[in-house]
PDB file of C-alpha atoms in Angstrom:
ATOM      1  CA  PHE A  63       0.000   0.000   0.000  1.00 37.00           C
ATOM      2  CA  TYR A  64       2.594   2.567   1.023  1.00 36.00           C
ATOM      3  CA  MET A  65       4.669   1.991  -2.093  1.00 33.00           C
ATOM      4  CA  ARG A  66       1.657   2.387  -4.357  1.00 37.00           C
ATOM      5  CA  ALA A  67       0.331   5.418  -2.469  1.00 40.00           C
ATOM      6  CA  SER A  68       3.740   7.097  -2.369  1.00 37.00           C
ATOM      7  CA  LYS A  69       3.977   6.930  -6.164  1.00 38.00           C
ATOM      8  CA  MET A  70       0.741   8.880  -6.520  1.00 40.00           C
ATOM      9  CA  PRO A  71       0.928  12.694  -6.594  1.00 41.00           C
ATOM     10  CA  LEU A  72      -0.333  14.466  -3.501  1.00 42.00           C
ATOM     11  CA  SER A  73      -0.130  18.088  -4.624  1.00 40.00           C
ATOM     12  CA  THR A  74      -3.359  19.930  -5.261  1.00 41.00           C
ATOM     13  CA  ASN A  75      -2.407  21.855  -8.410  1.00 46.00           C
ATOM     14  CA  ASN A  76      -4.586  21.487 -11.490  1.00 48.00           C
ATOM     15  CA  ASN A  77      -2.430  18.712 -12.986  1.00 48.00           C
ATOM     16  CA  SER A  78      -2.433  16.427  -9.942  1.00 55.00           C
ATOM     17  CA  VAL A  79      -4.981  14.625  -7.816  1.00 58.00           C
ATOM     18  CA  SER A  80      -5.728  15.658  -4.229  1.00 68.00           C
ATOM     19  CA  THR A  81      -4.755  13.615  -1.206  1.00 71.00           C
ATOM     20  CA  PHE A  82      -8.403  12.606  -0.799  1.00 69.00           C
ATOM     21  CA  GLU A  83      -8.619  11.413  -4.412  1.00 69.00           C
ATOM     22  CA  THR A  84      -5.381   9.484  -3.885  1.00 68.00           C
ATOM     23  CA  LEU A  85      -6.877   7.795  -0.818  1.00 68.00           C
ATOM     24  CA  LEU A  86      -9.974   6.847  -2.802  1.00 68.00           C
ATOM     25  CA  LEU A  87      -7.856   5.458  -5.634  1.00 67.00           C
ATOM     26  CA  CYS A  88      -5.892   3.328  -3.152  1.00 64.00           C
ATOM     27  CA  TYR A  89      -9.096   2.207  -1.445  1.00 64.00           C
ATOM     28  CA  ASN A  90     -10.656   1.175  -4.762  1.00 64.00           C
ATOM     29  CA  GLU A  91      -7.498  -0.736  -5.689  1.00 60.00           C
ATOM     30  CA  PHE A  92      -7.568  -2.629  -2.377  1.00 55.00           C
ATOM     31  CA  GLN A  93     -11.277  -3.270  -2.761  1.00 56.00           C
ATOM     32  CA  LYS A  94     -10.655  -4.953  -6.113  1.00 54.00           C
ATOM     33  CA  GLU A  95      -7.747  -6.998  -4.733  1.00 46.00           C
ATOM     34  CA  ASP A  96      -9.400  -8.110  -1.526  1.00 47.00           C
ATOM     35  CA  GLU A  97     -11.928 -10.930  -1.911  1.00 45.00           C
ATOM     36  CA  ASP A  98     -13.149 -10.327   1.637  1.00 44.00           C
ATOM     37  CA  MET A  99     -14.460  -6.933   0.573  1.00 41.00           C
ATOM     38  CA  GLN A 100     -17.278  -8.702  -1.251  1.00 40.00           C
ATOM     39  CA  LYS A 101     -19.184  -8.636   2.015  1.00 51.00           C
ATOM     40  CA  THR A 102     -20.885  -5.367   2.860  1.00 73.00           C
ATOM     41  CA  SER A 103     -18.904  -2.714   4.676  1.00 88.00           C
ATOM     42  CA  ILE A 104     -21.033  -0.985   7.292  1.00 91.00           C
ATOM     43  CA  LEU A 105     -20.546   1.950   9.585  1.00 92.00           C
ATOM     44  CA  LEU A 106     -22.831   2.143  12.603  1.00 94.00           C
ATOM     45  CA  MET A 107     -22.841   5.723  13.810  1.00 95.00           C
ATOM     46  CA  HIS A 108     -24.253   7.789  16.620  1.00 95.00           C
ATOM     47  CA  CYS A 109     -23.515  11.454  16.188  1.00 93.00           C
ATOM     48  CA  LYS A 110     -25.300  14.383  17.772  1.00 90.00           C
ATOM     49  CA  GLU A 111     -24.476  17.116  15.233  1.00 94.00           C
ATOM     50  CA  MET A 112     -26.384  17.026  11.932  1.00 94.00           C
ATOM     51  CA  GLU A 113     -23.518  18.641   9.978  1.00 95.00           C
ATOM     52  CA  LYS A 114     -21.062  16.025  11.214  1.00 95.00           C
ATOM     53  CA  GLN A 115     -23.560  13.255  10.364  1.00 95.00           C
ATOM     54  CA  GLN A 116     -23.870  14.565   6.821  1.00 96.00           C
ATOM     55  CA  LYS A 117     -20.092  14.750   6.342  1.00 96.00           C
ATOM     56  CA  ILE A 118     -19.643  11.190   7.599  1.00 96.00           C
ATOM     57  CA  ARG A 119     -22.494   9.907   5.427  1.00 95.00           C
ATOM     58  CA  LYS A 120     -20.913  11.575   2.397  1.00 95.00           C
ATOM     59  CA  LEU A 121     -17.561   9.966   3.207  1.00 94.00           C
ATOM     60  CA  CYS A 122     -19.256   6.565   3.537  1.00 94.00           C
ATOM     61  CA  GLN A 123     -20.865   7.039   0.116  1.00 93.00           C
ATOM     62  CA  ARG A 124     -17.482   7.802  -1.424  1.00 92.00           C
ATOM     63  CA  PHE A 125     -16.072   4.613   0.078  1.00 91.00           C
ATOM     64  CA  GLY A 126     -19.095   2.523  -0.924  1.00 91.00           C
ATOM     65  CA  MET A 127     -19.995   1.846   2.709  1.00 93.00           C
ATOM     66  CA  GLU A 128     -23.475   1.528   4.122  1.00 94.00           C
ATOM     67  CA  CYS A 129     -24.046   3.990   6.968  1.00 94.00           C
ATOM     68  CA  ARG A 130     -26.621   3.194   9.650  1.00 94.00           C
ATOM     69  CA  MET A 131     -27.620   5.693  12.308  1.00 95.00           C
ATOM     70  CA  LEU A 132     -27.955   4.470  15.894  1.00 95.00           C
ATOM     71  CA  THR A 133     -30.361   5.797  18.505  1.00 92.00           C
ATOM     72  CA  GLU A 134     -30.745   5.160  22.230  1.00 90.00           C
ATOM     73  CA  LYS A 135     -33.354   2.519  21.348  1.00 90.00           C
ATOM     74  CA  ASP A 136     -30.547   0.493  19.757  1.00 92.00           C
ATOM     75  CA  GLY A 137     -28.691   0.287  23.077  1.00 91.00           C
ATOM     76  CA  LYS A 138     -29.948  -3.216  23.826  1.00 90.00           C
ATOM     77  CA  GLU A 139     -29.352  -4.540  20.290  1.00 90.00           C
ATOM     78  CA  GLU A 140     -26.374  -6.743  19.481  1.00 90.00           C
ATOM     79  CA  LEU A 141     -23.721  -5.596  17.036  1.00 90.00           C
ATOM     80  CA  GLY A 142     -24.240  -8.676  14.861  1.00 87.00           C
ATOM     81  CA  VAL A 143     -27.948  -7.958  14.549  1.00 88.00           C
ATOM     82  CA  LEU A 144     -27.410  -4.269  13.755  1.00 90.00           C
ATOM     83  CA  CYS A 145     -24.831  -5.212  11.112  1.00 87.00           C
ATOM     84  CA  ALA A 146     -27.109  -7.993   9.799  1.00 82.00           C
ATOM     85  CA  THR A 147     -24.286 -10.508  10.123  1.00 75.00           C
ATOM     86  CA  TYR A 148     -26.053 -13.010  12.343  1.00 69.00           C
ATOM     87  CA  PRO A 149     -29.308 -13.462  14.291  1.00 69.00           C
ATOM     88  CA  ALA A 150     -29.559 -12.417  17.931  1.00 64.00           C
ATOM     89  CA  ALA A 151     -27.749 -14.580  20.449  1.00 62.00           C
ATOM     90  CA  VAL A 152     -29.611 -16.207  23.291  1.00 58.00           C
ATOM     91  CA  GLY A 153     -27.311 -14.660  25.919  1.00 64.00           C
ATOM     92  CA  LYS A 154     -28.363 -12.107  28.485  1.00 74.00           C
ATOM     93  CA  HIS A 155     -27.312  -8.519  28.118  1.00 78.00           C
ATOM     94  CA  GLU A 156     -27.124  -5.724  30.601  1.00 80.00           C
ATOM     95  CA  MET A 157     -29.930  -3.320  29.801  1.00 82.00           C
ATOM     96  CA  PRO A 158     -29.102   0.369  29.408  1.00 87.00           C
ATOM     97  CA  PRO A 159     -30.277   2.478  32.360  1.00 85.00           C
ATOM     98  CA  PHE A 160     -33.508   4.373  31.764  1.00 86.00           C
ATOM     99  CA  ALA A 161     -31.800   7.765  31.416  1.00 87.00           C
ATOM    100  CA  TRP A 162     -28.827   6.435  29.410  1.00 87.00           C
ATOM    101  CA  GLN A 163     -27.656   8.645  26.572  1.00 92.00           C
ATOM    102  CA  MET A 164     -25.607   6.975  23.897  1.00 93.00           C
ATOM    103  CA  PRO A 165     -22.230   8.645  23.402  1.00 94.00           C
ATOM    104  CA  GLU A 166     -21.024   9.551  19.949  1.00 95.00           C
ATOM    105  CA  LEU A 167     -19.437   6.472  18.408  1.00 95.00           C
ATOM    106  CA  LEU A 168     -18.388   4.819  15.168  1.00 96.00           C
ATOM    107  CA  VAL A 169     -18.539   1.046  14.723  1.00 96.00           C
ATOM    108  CA  PHE A 170     -17.003  -0.499  11.599  1.00 95.00           C
ATOM    109  CA  SER A 171     -18.050  -3.871  10.202  1.00 93.00           C
ATOM    110  CA  GLY A 172     -16.779  -5.792   7.174  1.00 91.00           C
ATOM    111  CA  LEU A 173     -13.835  -3.466   6.572  1.00 88.00           C
ATOM    112  CA  GLN A 174     -10.296  -4.778   6.151  1.00 87.00           C
ATOM    113  CA  GLU A 175      -7.445  -3.086   8.059  1.00 88.00           C
ATOM    114  CA  ASN A 176      -5.999  -1.322   5.013  1.00 89.00           C
ATOM    115  CA  SER A 177      -9.438   0.002   4.019  1.00 90.00           C
ATOM    116  CA  LEU A 178     -10.088   1.161   7.575  1.00 92.00           C
ATOM    117  CA  GLN A 179      -6.805   3.095   7.596  1.00 94.00           C
ATOM    118  CA  LEU A 180      -7.716   4.742   4.288  1.00 94.00           C
ATOM    119  CA  PHE A 181     -11.172   5.666   5.602  1.00 95.00           C
ATOM    120  CA  LEU A 182      -9.726   7.197   8.779  1.00 95.00           C
ATOM    121  CA  ALA A 183      -7.131   9.134   6.759  1.00 95.00           C
ATOM    122  CA  ALA A 184      -9.900  10.481   4.510  1.00 95.00           C
ATOM    123  CA  TYR A 185     -11.925  11.344   7.656  1.00 96.00           C
ATOM    124  CA  ARG A 186      -9.010  13.453   8.913  1.00 95.00           C
ATOM    125  CA  GLU A 187      -8.424  14.923   5.442  1.00 95.00           C
ATOM    126  CA  ALA A 188     -12.084  16.016   5.331  1.00 94.00           C
ATOM    127  CA  GLN A 189     -11.489  17.755   8.692  1.00 95.00           C
ATOM    128  CA  ILE A 190     -14.503  16.126  10.320  1.00 96.00           C
ATOM    129  CA  GLU A 191     -14.588  16.682  14.073  1.00 94.00           C
ATOM    130  CA  GLN A 192     -13.261  13.601  15.837  1.00 93.00           C
ATOM    131  CA  ILE A 193     -15.462  11.000  17.483  1.00 95.00           C
ATOM    132  CA  PRO A 194     -13.268   9.455  20.195  1.00 92.00           C
ATOM    133  CA  LEU A 195     -15.162   6.157  20.609  1.00 95.00           C
ATOM    134  CA  LYS A 196     -14.504   3.816  17.687  1.00 95.00           C
ATOM    135  CA  ALA A 197     -14.680   0.049  17.359  1.00 95.00           C
ATOM    136  CA  ILE A 198     -14.434  -2.732  14.829  1.00 94.00           C
ATOM    137  CA  VAL A 199     -16.888  -5.629  14.997  1.00 92.00           C
ATOM    138  CA  THR A 200     -14.897  -8.746  15.900  1.00 90.00           C
ATOM    139  CA  PRO A 201     -15.790 -12.350  16.781  1.00 88.00           C
ATOM    140  CA  HIS A 202     -15.210 -11.337  20.416  1.00 89.00           C
ATOM    141  CA  ASN A 203     -17.660  -8.392  20.494  1.00 90.00           C
ATOM    142  CA  ILE A 204     -20.198  -9.331  17.808  1.00 89.00           C
ATOM    143  CA  SER A 205     -22.682 -10.528  20.437  1.00 89.00           C
ATOM    144  CA  TRP A 206     -22.294  -7.423  22.643  1.00 91.00           C
ATOM    145  CA  SER A 207     -25.067  -4.881  22.837  1.00 93.00           C
ATOM    146  CA  ILE A 208     -24.380  -1.319  21.751  1.00 94.00           C
ATOM    147  CA  TYR A 209     -24.703  -0.309  25.410  1.00 94.00           C
ATOM    148  CA  GLU A 210     -22.087  -2.873  26.489  1.00 94.00           C
ATOM    149  CA  LEU A 211     -19.743  -1.826  23.680  1.00 95.00           C
ATOM    150  CA  SER A 212     -20.108   1.906  24.361  1.00 95.00           C
ATOM    151  CA  ARG A 213     -19.525   1.353  28.073  1.00 94.00           C
ATOM    152  CA  GLU A 214     -16.355  -0.662  27.361  1.00 94.00           C
ATOM    153  CA  LEU A 215     -15.103   1.905  24.837  1.00 95.00           C
ATOM    154  CA  ALA A 216     -15.735   4.780  27.276  1.00 93.00           C
ATOM    155  CA  SER A 217     -13.848   2.897  29.996  1.00 93.00           C
ATOM    156  CA  GLU A 218     -10.877   2.231  27.674  1.00 93.00           C
ATOM    157  CA  HIS A 219     -10.876   5.827  26.462  1.00 90.00           C
ATOM    158  CA  ALA A 220     -10.884   7.160  30.038  1.00 91.00           C
ATOM    159  CA  ALA A 221      -7.977   4.872  30.950  1.00 92.00           C
ATOM    160  CA  MET A 222      -5.942   5.986  27.935  1.00 92.00           C
ATOM    161  CA  HIS A 223      -6.776   9.695  28.276  1.00 87.00           C
ATOM    162  CA  PRO A 224      -6.863  10.469  32.019  1.00 83.00           C
TER     163      PRO A 224
END
């Protein structure tokens, strides 16, 4: 990836492509090469600001990702169900408290590491305000509820950023 990307022009004059266009070109190349990308790439998002939502949705469209908005009602739903990757598990989940407010978060599903890095670079390039809580759906967390995931992410974030 780095060799291919480094050969592409990054200047923004009229004869060259922008950094964002370069990222999209690299992403499309990886998408063609990666058989695993045949499954749907999804971004689950909870974002309070409408302008930020629109920017993220637009970025998802450019990357060919489905973007699904989360609400507090989704707090008890499992990641796998929300991503439509498997039916609900039989396990018990901690229910969100009555007054729980979902924090802003991004949850990626079906995205390979190189594609995720390109998406995050394009996110920064687009100067979209950061959302500190991010996760990737894994075999370990696929049966977690959004509430359980957001609580774990908030705990990790607090430990890393005291």
